[in-house]
C-alpha positions as MATLAB code, in Angstrom:
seq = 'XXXXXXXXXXXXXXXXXXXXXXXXXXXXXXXXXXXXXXXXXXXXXXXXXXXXXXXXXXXXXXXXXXXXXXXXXXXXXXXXXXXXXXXXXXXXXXXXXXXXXXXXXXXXXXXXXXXXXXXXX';
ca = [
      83.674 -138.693   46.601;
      86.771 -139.820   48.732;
      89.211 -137.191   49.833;
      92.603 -139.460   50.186;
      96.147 -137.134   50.652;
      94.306 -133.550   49.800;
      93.431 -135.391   46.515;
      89.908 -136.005   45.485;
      89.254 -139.217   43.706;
      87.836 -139.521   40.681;
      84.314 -141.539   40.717;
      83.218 -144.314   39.445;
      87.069 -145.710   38.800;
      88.703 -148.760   40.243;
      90.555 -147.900   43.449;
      94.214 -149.411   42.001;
      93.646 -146.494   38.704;
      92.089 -144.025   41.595;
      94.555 -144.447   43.812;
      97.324 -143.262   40.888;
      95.799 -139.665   40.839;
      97.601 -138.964   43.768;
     101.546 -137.764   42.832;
     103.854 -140.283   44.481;
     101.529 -143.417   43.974;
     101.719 -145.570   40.638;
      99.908 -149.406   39.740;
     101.965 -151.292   42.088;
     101.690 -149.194   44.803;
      98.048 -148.399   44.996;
      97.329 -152.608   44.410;
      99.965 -152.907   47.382;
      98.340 -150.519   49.266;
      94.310 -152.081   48.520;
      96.154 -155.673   49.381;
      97.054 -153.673   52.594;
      93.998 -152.426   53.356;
      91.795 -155.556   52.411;
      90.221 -153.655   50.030;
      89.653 -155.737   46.341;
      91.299 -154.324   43.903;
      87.934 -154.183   41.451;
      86.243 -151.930   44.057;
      84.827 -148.506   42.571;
      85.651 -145.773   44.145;
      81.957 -144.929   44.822;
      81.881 -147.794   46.437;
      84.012 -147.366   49.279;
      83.588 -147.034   53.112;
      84.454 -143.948   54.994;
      86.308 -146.752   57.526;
      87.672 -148.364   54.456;
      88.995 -144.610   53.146;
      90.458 -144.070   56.516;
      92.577 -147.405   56.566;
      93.890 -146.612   52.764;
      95.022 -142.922   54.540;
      96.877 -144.480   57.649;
      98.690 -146.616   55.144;
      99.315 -144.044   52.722;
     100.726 -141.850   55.791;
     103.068 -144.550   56.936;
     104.455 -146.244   54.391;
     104.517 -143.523   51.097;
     106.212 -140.239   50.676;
     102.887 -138.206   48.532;
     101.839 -134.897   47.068;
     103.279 -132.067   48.685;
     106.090 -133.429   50.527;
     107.445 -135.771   47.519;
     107.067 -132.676   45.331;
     109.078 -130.561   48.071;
     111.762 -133.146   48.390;
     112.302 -133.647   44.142;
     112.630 -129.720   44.328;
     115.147 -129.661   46.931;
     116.923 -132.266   45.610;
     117.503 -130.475   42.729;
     118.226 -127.538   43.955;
     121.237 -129.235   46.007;
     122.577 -130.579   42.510;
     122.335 -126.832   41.095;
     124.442 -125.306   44.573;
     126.757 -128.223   43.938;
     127.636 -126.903   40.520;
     127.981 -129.815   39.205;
     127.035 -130.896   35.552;
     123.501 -132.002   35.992;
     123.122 -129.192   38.420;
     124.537 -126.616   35.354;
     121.732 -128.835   32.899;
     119.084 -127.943   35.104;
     119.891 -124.145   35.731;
     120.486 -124.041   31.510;
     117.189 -125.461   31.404;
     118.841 -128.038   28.480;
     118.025 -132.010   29.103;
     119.998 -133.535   31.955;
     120.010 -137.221   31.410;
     122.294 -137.186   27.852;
     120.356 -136.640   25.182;
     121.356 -135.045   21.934;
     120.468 -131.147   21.720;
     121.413 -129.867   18.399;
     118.020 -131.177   16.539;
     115.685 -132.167   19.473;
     115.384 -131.079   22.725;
     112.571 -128.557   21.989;
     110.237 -129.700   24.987;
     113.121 -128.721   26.892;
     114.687 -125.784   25.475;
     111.355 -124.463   24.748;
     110.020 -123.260   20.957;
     112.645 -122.380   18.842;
     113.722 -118.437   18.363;
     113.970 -117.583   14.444;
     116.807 -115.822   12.732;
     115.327 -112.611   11.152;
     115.052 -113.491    7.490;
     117.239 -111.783    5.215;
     115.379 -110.412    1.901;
];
């Protein structure tokens, strides 16, 4: 099993769909990254070489934000737009959809399940 970014990859998977298990890295990255490393794209992830594993983590290191510090820097980032005060900062903080969309029907992944009037007999 390779250990890439504090992530262990799944076995027996293509590198391009392991690579995506790690947070930060999609498709096109992860076949960037293989075309990189000289890796082909088709390889299992069985079937790679501890060298092999070691060139995909210098790459990974010095090209691509990952796991921990990508998650770190989305959190701080909103955190800065909920000091600002502005309106997506005052979204967030509600805990109500920030990018527009309607709230008076949907919304419920969002505003979590819904709270029932008491029922009147």
């Amino acid at each position: 099993m390779v250990r890439i970014a504090g992530v262990d990859l799944p076995r027996n998977k293509r590198m391009e769909i392991a690579l995506t298990y790690i947070y930060g890295l999609g498709r096109s990255s992860a076949r960037a990254i293989l075309d990189k490393a000289g890796i082909d794209v088709n390889t299992k992830s069985d079937g790679v070489t501890e060298a092999q594993a070691v060139r995909i983590r210098e790459i990974i290191e010095q090209d691509h934000t990952v796991e921990g510090d990508l998650r770190k820097e989305t959190i701080m980032n909103i955190k800065r737009l909920m000091d600002l005060g502005n309106y997506r900062g005052l979204r967030h903080r509600k805990g109500l959809p920030v990018r527009g969309q309607r709230t008076h029907t949907n919304a419920r992944t969002r505003k979590g399940p819904r709270r029932n009037m008491m029922k009147k007999k």
